[in-house]
mmCIF file of C-alpha atoms and ligand atoms in Angstrom:
data_model
loop_
_atom_site.group_PDB
_atom_site.id
_atom_site.type_symbol
_atom_site.label_atom_id
_atom_site.label_comp_id
_atom_site.label_asym_id
_atom_site.label_seq_id
_atom_site.Cartn_x
_atom_site.Cartn_y
_atom_site.Cartn_z
ATOM 1 C CA MET A 5 -20.209 42.061 -4.129
ATOM 2 C CA LYS A 6 -18.504 42.932 -7.405
ATOM 3 C CA PHE A 7 -20.138 45.231 -9.981
ATOM 4 C CA ASP A 8 -18.569 45.547 -13.414
ATOM 5 C CA VAL A 9 -20.119 48.465 -15.286
ATOM 6 C CA LEU A 10 -19.802 48.541 -19.081
ATOM 7 C CA THR A 11 -20.307 52.181 -20.106
ATOM 8 C CA LEU A 12 -19.229 54.913 -22.514
ATOM 9 C CA PHE A 13 -19.365 57.442 -19.646
ATOM 10 C CA PRO A 14 -17.447 56.111 -16.618
ATOM 11 C CA GLU A 15 -17.122 59.709 -15.247
ATOM 12 C CA MET A 16 -20.846 59.654 -14.448
ATOM 13 C CA PHE A 17 -20.185 57.128 -11.662
ATOM 14 C CA GLU A 18 -18.027 59.582 -9.630
ATOM 15 C CA THR A 19 -21.113 60.346 -7.555
ATOM 16 C CA LEU A 20 -20.939 56.826 -6.041
ATOM 17 C CA LYS A 21 -17.873 57.999 -4.085
ATOM 18 C CA SER A 22 -20.206 59.901 -1.724
ATOM 19 C CA SER A 23 -22.212 58.805 1.248
ATOM 20 C CA ILE A 24 -23.054 55.239 2.237
ATOM 21 C CA ILE A 25 -22.007 53.651 -1.068
ATOM 22 C CA GLY A 26 -18.665 55.494 -0.973
ATOM 23 C CA LYS A 27 -18.076 54.180 2.559
ATOM 24 C CA ALA A 28 -18.975 50.641 1.438
ATOM 25 C CA LYS A 29 -16.365 50.903 -1.366
ATOM 26 C CA GLU A 30 -13.689 52.219 1.024
ATOM 27 C CA ARG A 31 -14.409 49.305 3.367
ATOM 28 C CA ASN A 32 -14.196 46.842 0.427
ATOM 29 C CA LEU A 33 -17.727 45.585 1.053
ATOM 30 C CA ILE A 34 -18.482 46.337 -2.588
ATOM 31 C CA ASP A 35 -16.193 46.716 -5.600
ATOM 32 C CA ILE A 36 -17.293 48.858 -8.567
ATOM 33 C CA ASN A 37 -15.135 48.297 -11.653
ATOM 34 C CA LEU A 38 -15.825 50.794 -14.453
ATOM 35 C CA VAL A 39 -15.078 49.516 -17.959
ATOM 36 C CA ASN A 40 -14.954 52.126 -20.716
ATOM 37 C CA ILE A 41 -16.521 50.477 -23.769
ATOM 38 C CA ARG A 42 -14.620 52.942 -25.992
ATOM 39 C CA ASP A 43 -11.361 51.218 -24.996
ATOM 40 C CA PHE A 44 -12.561 48.260 -27.108
ATOM 41 C CA SER A 45 -13.170 50.266 -30.301
ATOM 42 C CA LYS A 46 -11.809 48.699 -33.474
ATOM 43 C CA ASP A 47 -10.557 51.836 -35.249
ATOM 44 C CA LYS A 48 -8.085 54.636 -34.663
ATOM 45 C CA HIS A 49 -10.894 57.217 -34.324
ATOM 46 C CA LYS A 50 -12.338 55.146 -31.421
ATOM 47 C CA HIS A 51 -15.778 54.720 -33.022
ATOM 48 C CA VAL A 52 -18.245 52.677 -30.987
ATOM 49 C CA ASP A 53 -21.506 53.334 -32.871
ATOM 50 C CA ASP A 54 -22.893 53.118 -36.397
ATOM 51 C CA THR A 55 -26.114 53.778 -38.339
ATOM 52 C CA PRO A 56 -28.979 51.250 -38.181
ATOM 53 C CA TYR A 57 -29.556 48.870 -41.115
ATOM 54 C CA GLY A 58 -32.944 49.594 -42.675
ATOM 55 C CA GLY A 59 -32.590 53.299 -41.931
ATOM 56 C CA GLY A 60 -34.035 55.466 -39.206
ATOM 57 C CA ALA A 61 -32.795 58.079 -36.823
ATOM 58 C CA GLY A 62 -29.802 57.871 -34.527
ATOM 59 C CA MET A 63 -26.939 55.481 -33.980
ATOM 60 C CA LEU A 64 -26.503 52.054 -32.417
ATOM 61 C CA MET A 65 -23.639 50.702 -30.344
ATOM 62 C CA MET A 66 -21.731 48.096 -32.375
ATOM 63 C CA PRO A 67 -21.908 44.433 -31.285
ATOM 64 C CA ASP A 68 -18.205 43.530 -31.550
ATOM 65 C CA VAL A 69 -17.094 46.465 -29.391
ATOM 66 C CA VAL A 70 -19.651 45.687 -26.668
ATOM 67 C CA TYR A 71 -18.820 41.969 -26.827
ATOM 68 C CA ASP A 72 -15.101 42.563 -26.285
ATOM 69 C CA ALA A 73 -15.806 44.874 -23.319
ATOM 70 C CA TYR A 74 -17.978 42.089 -21.821
ATOM 71 C CA ASN A 75 -15.281 39.472 -22.517
ATOM 72 C CA SER A 76 -12.747 41.498 -20.537
ATOM 73 C CA VAL A 77 -14.761 41.024 -17.288
ATOM 74 C CA LYS A 78 -16.983 37.945 -17.696
ATOM 75 C CA THR A 79 -16.859 35.039 -15.231
ATOM 76 C CA ASP A 80 -18.923 31.817 -15.142
ATOM 77 C CA ASP A 81 -20.954 32.963 -12.130
ATOM 78 C CA ALA A 82 -21.734 36.522 -13.262
ATOM 79 C CA LYS A 83 -25.229 37.763 -14.071
ATOM 80 C CA VAL A 84 -25.408 40.260 -16.952
ATOM 81 C CA ILE A 85 -28.068 42.967 -16.605
ATOM 82 C CA TYR A 86 -28.940 45.339 -19.455
ATOM 83 C CA LEU A 87 -30.519 48.624 -18.303
ATOM 84 C CA SER A 88 -33.134 49.530 -20.882
ATOM 85 C CA PRO A 89 -36.592 51.098 -21.155
ATOM 86 C CA LYS A 90 -37.814 47.755 -22.596
ATOM 87 C CA GLY A 91 -36.834 45.813 -19.435
ATOM 88 C CA LYS A 92 -38.982 44.414 -16.625
ATOM 89 C CA VAL A 93 -39.518 47.218 -14.110
ATOM 90 C CA LEU A 94 -37.261 46.939 -11.044
ATOM 91 C CA ASN A 95 -38.859 46.414 -7.626
ATOM 92 C CA GLN A 96 -37.597 45.583 -4.130
ATOM 93 C CA ASN A 97 -38.077 41.819 -4.617
ATOM 94 C CA LYS A 98 -35.941 41.909 -7.783
ATOM 95 C CA VAL A 99 -33.311 43.929 -5.867
ATOM 96 C CA LYS A 100 -33.131 41.237 -3.156
ATOM 97 C CA GLU A 101 -32.753 38.542 -5.809
ATOM 98 C CA PHE A 102 -29.846 40.414 -7.493
ATOM 99 C CA ALA A 103 -28.187 40.833 -4.079
ATOM 100 C CA LYS A 104 -27.736 37.032 -3.904
ATOM 101 C CA TYR A 105 -25.138 37.176 -6.721
ATOM 102 C CA GLU A 106 -21.444 37.719 -5.993
ATOM 103 C CA HIS A 107 -20.823 39.249 -9.451
ATOM 104 C CA LEU A 108 -23.101 41.506 -11.498
ATOM 105 C CA ILE A 109 -22.183 42.921 -14.915
ATOM 106 C CA LEU A 110 -24.220 46.031 -15.763
ATOM 107 C CA LEU A 111 -24.457 47.024 -19.424
ATOM 108 C CA CYS A 112 -25.321 50.682 -20.095
ATOM 109 C CA GLY A 113 -26.706 51.607 -23.517
ATOM 110 C CA HIS A 114 -26.452 55.014 -25.136
ATOM 111 C CA TYR A 115 -27.561 56.580 -28.454
ATOM 112 C CA GLU A 116 -30.560 54.499 -29.634
ATOM 113 C CA GLY A 117 -29.335 51.374 -27.848
ATOM 114 C CA ILE A 118 -27.237 48.318 -28.801
ATOM 115 C CA ASP A 119 -27.216 45.875 -31.758
ATOM 116 C CA GLN A 120 -29.663 43.052 -30.886
ATOM 117 C CA ARG A 121 -27.226 40.214 -31.694
ATOM 118 C CA VAL A 122 -24.792 40.973 -28.882
ATOM 119 C CA LEU A 123 -27.707 41.468 -26.466
ATOM 120 C CA ASP A 124 -29.043 37.992 -27.377
ATOM 121 C CA GLU A 125 -25.528 36.614 -26.848
ATOM 122 C CA ILE A 126 -24.625 38.076 -23.438
ATOM 123 C CA VAL A 127 -27.651 39.510 -21.554
ATOM 124 C CA ASP A 128 -29.326 37.438 -18.810
ATOM 125 C CA GLU A 129 -31.877 40.039 -17.763
ATOM 126 C CA GLU A 130 -33.200 43.331 -19.180
ATOM 127 C CA VAL A 131 -34.184 45.768 -16.432
ATOM 128 C CA SER A 132 -35.919 49.173 -16.455
ATOM 129 C CA ILE A 133 -36.084 51.511 -13.452
ATOM 130 C CA GLY A 134 -39.473 52.914 -14.512
ATOM 131 C CA ASP A 135 -41.616 53.852 -17.468
ATOM 132 C CA TYR A 136 -39.760 56.901 -18.759
ATOM 133 C CA VAL A 137 -36.874 57.507 -21.164
ATOM 134 C CA LEU A 138 -33.345 58.586 -20.194
ATOM 135 C CA THR A 139 -30.391 59.485 -22.436
ATOM 136 C CA GLY A 140 -28.391 56.490 -21.183
ATOM 137 C CA GLY A 141 -28.401 53.435 -18.937
ATOM 138 C CA GLU A 142 -25.889 54.940 -16.466
ATOM 139 C CA ILE A 143 -28.400 56.431 -14.014
ATOM 140 C CA PRO A 144 -30.392 53.157 -13.961
ATOM 141 C CA ALA A 145 -27.097 51.262 -13.326
ATOM 142 C CA MET A 146 -26.376 53.570 -10.361
ATOM 143 C CA VAL A 147 -29.900 52.986 -9.037
ATOM 144 C CA LEU A 148 -29.283 49.241 -9.235
ATOM 145 C CA ILE A 149 -25.882 49.498 -7.497
ATOM 146 C CA ASP A 150 -27.367 51.623 -4.709
ATOM 147 C CA THR A 151 -30.434 49.452 -4.115
ATOM 148 C CA VAL A 152 -28.525 46.132 -4.277
ATOM 149 C CA SER A 153 -25.628 47.375 -2.090
ATOM 150 C CA ARG A 154 -28.054 48.041 0.783
ATOM 151 C CA TYR A 155 -28.419 44.251 1.072
ATOM 152 C CA VAL A 156 -24.681 43.565 1.260
ATOM 153 C CA ASP A 157 -23.685 42.625 4.834
ATOM 154 C CA GLY A 158 -22.192 45.586 6.725
ATOM 155 C CA VAL A 159 -23.254 48.347 4.291
ATOM 156 C CA LEU A 160 -26.152 49.584 6.418
ATOM 157 C CA SER A 161 -25.926 50.390 10.118
ATOM 158 C CA GLU A 162 -27.317 47.804 12.561
ATOM 159 C CA ASP A 163 -30.193 50.196 13.291
ATOM 160 C CA SER A 164 -31.202 50.528 9.627
ATOM 161 C CA VAL A 165 -31.147 46.750 9.205
ATOM 162 C CA LYS A 166 -33.442 46.332 12.238
ATOM 163 C CA GLU A 167 -35.735 49.053 10.894
ATOM 164 C CA GLU A 168 -35.799 47.300 7.492
ATOM 165 C CA SER A 169 -36.748 43.916 8.951
ATOM 166 C CA PHE A 170 -39.549 45.692 10.802
ATOM 167 C CA SER A 171 -40.879 47.397 7.669
ATOM 168 C CA GLU A 172 -40.729 44.035 5.879
ATOM 169 C CA LYS A 173 -43.279 42.700 8.345
ATOM 170 C CA GLN A 174 -45.622 45.343 6.932
ATOM 171 C CA GLN A 175 -44.304 44.970 3.409
ATOM 172 C CA ASN A 176 -47.029 46.695 1.433
ATOM 173 C CA LEU A 177 -47.232 49.762 3.699
ATOM 174 C CA LEU A 178 -45.563 53.170 3.370
ATOM 175 C CA GLU A 179 -43.551 54.673 6.247
ATOM 176 C CA TYR A 180 -45.320 56.540 9.053
ATOM 177 C CA PRO A 181 -44.507 60.289 9.446
ATOM 178 C CA ALA A 182 -41.387 61.072 11.509
ATOM 179 C CA TYR A 183 -40.443 64.089 13.662
ATOM 180 C CA THR A 184 -37.315 65.529 15.273
ATOM 181 C CA ARG A 185 -36.495 68.689 17.284
ATOM 182 C CA PRO A 186 -37.797 71.316 17.823
ATOM 183 C CA LEU A 187 -40.912 70.213 19.692
ATOM 184 C CA GLU A 188 -42.807 73.099 18.049
ATOM 185 C CA PHE A 189 -42.195 74.368 14.481
ATOM 186 C CA ARG A 190 -44.231 77.225 12.947
ATOM 187 C CA GLY A 191 -47.009 76.570 15.470
ATOM 188 C CA LYS A 192 -47.077 72.829 14.738
ATOM 189 C CA LYS A 193 -46.388 70.491 17.678
ATOM 190 C CA VAL A 194 -44.953 66.977 17.505
ATOM 191 C CA PRO A 195 -47.770 64.399 18.022
ATOM 192 C CA GLU A 196 -48.041 63.943 21.794
ATOM 193 C CA VAL A 197 -47.903 60.128 21.752
ATOM 194 C CA LEU A 198 -44.295 60.258 20.433
ATOM 195 C CA THR A 199 -43.093 62.087 23.565
ATOM 196 C CA SER A 200 -45.223 60.004 25.959
ATOM 197 C CA GLY A 201 -42.621 57.291 26.502
ATOM 198 C CA ASN A 202 -45.380 54.683 26.026
ATOM 199 C CA HIS A 203 -43.750 52.315 23.507
ATOM 200 C CA LYS A 204 -46.879 50.152 23.034
ATOM 201 C CA GLU A 205 -48.923 53.244 22.151
ATOM 202 C CA ILE A 206 -46.171 54.609 19.893
ATOM 203 C CA GLU A 207 -46.041 51.329 17.956
ATOM 204 C CA LYS A 208 -49.838 51.295 17.589
ATOM 205 C CA TRP A 209 -49.884 54.932 16.401
ATOM 206 C CA ARG A 210 -47.148 54.285 13.829
ATOM 207 C CA LYS A 211 -48.966 51.236 12.415
ATOM 208 C CA GLU A 212 -52.155 53.276 12.076
ATOM 209 C CA GLN A 213 -50.303 56.194 10.461
ATOM 210 C CA SER A 214 -48.642 53.801 7.986
ATOM 211 C CA LEU A 215 -52.046 52.499 6.992
ATOM 212 C CA ILE A 216 -53.561 56.007 6.695
ATOM 213 C CA THR A 217 -50.564 57.296 4.683
ATOM 214 C CA THR A 218 -50.746 54.338 2.307
ATOM 215 C CA TYR A 219 -54.527 54.731 1.910
ATOM 216 C CA LYS A 220 -54.140 58.418 0.988
ATOM 217 C CA LYS A 221 -51.035 58.183 -1.242
ATOM 218 C CA ARG A 222 -50.982 54.644 -2.723
ATOM 219 C CA PRO A 223 -54.374 52.975 -2.162
ATOM 220 C CA GLU A 224 -53.549 50.376 -4.837
ATOM 221 C CA LEU A 225 -51.033 48.844 -2.375
ATOM 222 C CA LEU A 226 -53.793 47.872 0.077
ATOM 223 C CA ASN A 227 -56.172 44.912 0.098
ATOM 224 C CA ASP A 228 -59.909 45.428 0.731
ATOM 225 C CA GLU A 229 -59.616 44.641 4.441
ATOM 226 C CA GLN A 230 -56.805 47.186 4.915
ATOM 227 C CA LYS A 231 -58.806 49.823 3.022
ATOM 228 C CA LEU A 232 -61.784 49.344 5.356
ATOM 229 C CA GLU A 233 -59.502 49.596 8.392
ATOM 230 C CA ALA A 234 -57.936 52.802 7.027
ATOM 231 C CA GLU A 235 -61.389 54.299 6.400
ATOM 232 C CA LYS A 236 -62.375 53.540 10.009
ATOM 233 C CA LEU A 237 -59.205 55.257 11.307
ATOM 234 C CA ILE A 238 -59.748 58.377 9.176
ATOM 235 C CA LYS A 239 -63.381 58.862 10.329
HETATM 236 C C1 LIG B 329 -30.814 50.917 -23.825
HETATM 237 C C2 LIG B 329 -31.605 50.982 -24.963
HETATM 238 C C3 LIG B 329 -33.053 52.833 -19.243
HETATM 239 C C4 LIG B 329 -30.599 52.056 -23.071
HETATM 240 C C5 LIG B 329 -32.127 52.195 -25.351
HETATM 241 C C6 LIG B 329 -32.259 53.335 -20.267
HETATM 242 C C7 LIG B 329 -34.618 54.574 -19.638
HETATM 243 C C8 LIG B 329 -34.229 53.456 -18.918
HETATM 244 C C9 LIG B 329 -31.124 53.282 -23.448
HETATM 245 C C10 LIG B 329 -31.915 53.346 -24.611
HETATM 246 C C11 LIG B 329 -32.701 54.462 -20.964
HETATM 247 C C12 LIG B 329 -35.087 52.946 -17.806
HETATM 248 C C13 LIG B 329 -31.601 55.601 -25.495
HETATM 249 C C14 LIG B 329 -33.731 54.490 -25.746
HETATM 250 C C15 LIG B 329 -32.308 56.932 -25.590
HETATM 251 C C16 LIG B 329 -34.375 55.843 -25.844
HETATM 252 C C17 LIG B 329 -30.831 54.472 -22.603
HETATM 253 N N1 LIG B 329 -33.858 55.052 -20.619
HETATM 254 N N2 LIG B 329 -32.482 54.581 -25.016
HETATM 255 N N3 LIG B 329 -36.353 53.337 -17.751
HETATM 256 N N4 LIG B 329 -32.011 55.037 -22.010
HETATM 257 O O1 LIG B 329 -34.628 52.161 -16.999
HETATM 258 O O2 LIG B 329 -33.455 56.788 -26.386
#
């Protein structure tokens, strides 16, 4: 999977060198190519933004500069995603859909955003990572790279992939609580069933805990039947 990132702040992506995504890069499972939009500025002072026609606060990224940055990486099969607070909110189904592409181009806005004409020309999809405002599209682009990379073959361990296919069976449920050593912490013991060795019972307990957790934290994820079942378990 190839990600081209069009950004004014390529340094922000250093953090992707760590952990699982860093390993995936080292193993050439994913390729993250950072393109500094400023390299495509048209003047000797390297300007990339200008004031909005019609007045108003702030600056806008200029269309010709952004277009030339895009042109330097575009291919016929690439999907261009613009990270913006106006986009459709990202969810796991959207992530899986993006993971089917071999080439994603991520456009990061800064200042007040980007001239509409170049967006109309090059953007396939406008995506938001949630209903709040950030100073730039870089953190959303990193969220997209991280979430999509998890679906690239070989990035996750075999165990995580198995665990994921299990949690997909219970798609709308949150994870059950998990415990590790020590057996007792500040007077609290690990639930006995987990040390029983009875795998049938453990599976049943985890399913019930998932349902209870979801009922308490995100009831809107459950249908009426699941809510009734959760209420029975809590009583
Ligand atoms: C494009 C257009 C994404 C990018 C405007 C980006 C939140 C998200 C940005 C802006 C973002 C998200 C600049 C508008 C700052 C507000 C960068 N914020 N903004 N939710 N900001 O995915 O002012």
